Amino acid sequence: ARVNGGDYITGSANQGTGNFGNYPLYLFRRGGTSLPFNGWFYGLAITGRLTTDAETVATERFLAAKSAVVIP
C-alpha cells in the first residue's frame, strides 16, 4: 500500500482479525448498513497485476493532480 508517494507499511498487528476470503468490497458504506461515507473521495486505482515502478509513479501523479496534492 502507498500513501502520498510513500510506502504505507502494514503488518499483521493492524489488519484486524477474521477470515479474508472472497467477500464483497463495499465502498462508501459498511456492508448491510444505511450509514454512508461522509467525506471526500478523490480517486482509486485498481489493477489485476503488480505495476512497474514507472506505472506506480504515473498513477500517483495523475491522482495527486486531481486532488491538488503535492507529492514530494
PDB file of C-alpha atoms in Angstrom:
ATOM      1  CA  ALA A   1       0.000   0.000   0.000  1.00  0.00           C
ATOM      2  CA  ARG A   2       1.139   3.539  -0.687  1.00  0.00           C
ATOM      3  CA  VAL A   3       0.020   6.936   0.619  1.00  0.00           C
ATOM      4  CA  ASN A   4       1.064  10.302  -0.863  1.00  0.00           C
ATOM      5  CA  GLY A   5       4.009   8.915  -2.793  1.00  0.00           C
ATOM      6  CA  GLY A   6       5.444   6.800   0.005  1.00  0.00           C
ATOM      7  CA  ASP A   7       5.112   3.274   1.252  1.00  0.00           C
ATOM      8  CA  TYR A   8       2.492   2.691   3.912  1.00  0.00           C
ATOM      9  CA  ILE A   9       3.871  -0.171   5.916  1.00  0.00           C
ATOM     10  CA  THR A  10       1.328  -2.632   7.226  1.00  0.00           C
ATOM     11  CA  GLY A  11       1.720  -5.649   9.407  1.00  0.00           C
ATOM     12  CA  SER A  12      -0.355  -8.355  10.981  1.00  0.00           C
ATOM     13  CA  ALA A  13      -0.874  -6.186  14.073  1.00  0.00           C
ATOM     14  CA  ASN A  14      -3.003  -3.586  12.230  1.00  0.00           C
ATOM     15  CA  GLN A  15      -5.019  -5.765   9.841  1.00  0.00           C
ATOM     16  CA  GLY A  16      -7.765  -6.809  12.214  1.00  0.00           C
ATOM     17  CA  THR A  17      -8.904 -10.347  12.709  1.00  0.00           C
ATOM     18  CA  GLY A  18     -11.116 -12.672  10.801  1.00  0.00           C
ATOM     19  CA  ASN A  19     -11.270 -14.507   7.544  1.00  0.00           C
ATOM     20  CA  PHE A  20     -10.198 -12.503   4.491  1.00  0.00           C
ATOM     21  CA  GLY A  21     -11.876 -14.529   1.782  1.00  0.00           C
ATOM     22  CA  ASN A  22     -13.722 -13.695  -1.417  1.00  0.00           C
ATOM     23  CA  TYR A  23     -16.277 -11.321   0.033  1.00  0.00           C
ATOM     24  CA  PRO A  24     -17.968  -8.227  -1.408  1.00  0.00           C
ATOM     25  CA  LEU A  25     -16.000  -4.988  -1.310  1.00  0.00           C
ATOM     26  CA  TYR A  26     -18.143  -2.149  -0.032  1.00  0.00           C
ATOM     27  CA  LEU A  27     -17.119   1.377  -0.977  1.00  0.00           C
ATOM     28  CA  PHE A  28     -18.517   4.372   0.892  1.00  0.00           C
ATOM     29  CA  ARG A  29     -20.528   2.414   3.467  1.00  0.00           C
ATOM     30  CA  ARG A  30     -20.313  -0.644   5.652  1.00  0.00           C
ATOM     31  CA  GLY A  31     -21.959  -3.742   4.321  1.00  0.00           C
ATOM     32  CA  GLY A  32     -25.568  -4.076   5.446  1.00  0.00           C
ATOM     33  CA  THR A  33     -25.880  -0.554   6.889  1.00  0.00           C
ATOM     34  CA  SER A  34     -27.538   2.654   5.837  1.00  0.00           C
ATOM     35  CA  LEU A  35     -24.761   4.966   7.073  1.00  0.00           C
ATOM     36  CA  PRO A  36     -22.886   6.295   4.015  1.00  0.00           C
ATOM     37  CA  PHE A  37     -19.340   7.671   3.983  1.00  0.00           C
ATOM     38  CA  ASN A  38     -19.344  11.340   4.945  1.00  0.00           C
ATOM     39  CA  GLY A  39     -16.188  12.836   3.442  1.00  0.00           C
ATOM     40  CA  TRP A  40     -14.242  13.428   0.258  1.00  0.00           C
ATOM     41  CA  PHE A  41     -13.178  10.727  -2.177  1.00  0.00           C
ATOM     42  CA  TYR A  42     -10.574  11.713  -4.758  1.00  0.00           C
ATOM     43  CA  GLY A  43      -9.852   8.532  -6.642  1.00  0.00           C
ATOM     44  CA  LEU A  44      -8.965   4.876  -6.633  1.00  0.00           C
ATOM     45  CA  ALA A  45      -6.715   2.837  -8.886  1.00  0.00           C
ATOM     46  CA  ILE A  46      -7.093  -0.938  -9.066  1.00  0.00           C
ATOM     47  CA  THR A  47      -5.055  -3.278 -11.219  1.00  0.00           C
ATOM     48  CA  GLY A  48      -5.142  -7.001 -11.627  1.00  0.00           C
ATOM     49  CA  ARG A  49      -1.355  -7.286 -11.542  1.00  0.00           C
ATOM     50  CA  LEU A  50       1.734  -5.843  -9.911  1.00  0.00           C
ATOM     51  CA  THR A  51       2.576  -2.489 -11.503  1.00  0.00           C
ATOM     52  CA  THR A  52       6.018  -1.330 -12.524  1.00  0.00           C
ATOM     53  CA  ASP A  53       7.668   1.499 -10.615  1.00  0.00           C
ATOM     54  CA  ALA A  54       7.045   3.849 -13.555  1.00  0.00           C
ATOM     55  CA  GLU A  55       3.341   2.923 -13.685  1.00  0.00           C
ATOM     56  CA  THR A  56       3.001   3.468  -9.939  1.00  0.00           C
ATOM     57  CA  VAL A  57       4.609   6.906 -10.124  1.00  0.00           C
ATOM     58  CA  ALA A  58       2.472   7.902 -13.128  1.00  0.00           C
ATOM     59  CA  THR A  59      -0.725   6.777 -11.375  1.00  0.00           C
ATOM     60  CA  GLU A  60       0.196   8.612  -8.166  1.00  0.00           C
ATOM     61  CA  ARG A  61       0.946  11.805 -10.083  1.00  0.00           C
ATOM     62  CA  PHE A  62      -2.324  11.554 -12.017  1.00  0.00           C
ATOM     63  CA  LEU A  63      -4.394  11.087  -8.849  1.00  0.00           C
ATOM     64  CA  ALA A  64      -2.429  13.796  -6.995  1.00  0.00           C
ATOM     65  CA  ALA A  65      -3.183  16.310  -9.740  1.00  0.00           C
ATOM     66  CA  LYS A  66      -6.901  15.504  -9.490  1.00  0.00           C
ATOM     67  CA  SER A  67      -6.931  16.161  -5.747  1.00  0.00           C
ATOM     68  CA  ALA A  68      -4.434  19.085  -5.549  1.00  0.00           C
ATOM     69  CA  VAL A  69      -1.917  17.043  -3.527  1.00  0.00           C
ATOM     70  CA  VAL A  70       1.805  17.713  -3.908  1.00  0.00           C
ATOM     71  CA  ILE A  71       3.921  14.551  -3.874  1.00  0.00           C
ATOM     72  CA  PRO A  72       7.486  15.146  -2.726  1.00  0.00           C
TER      73      PRO A  72
END
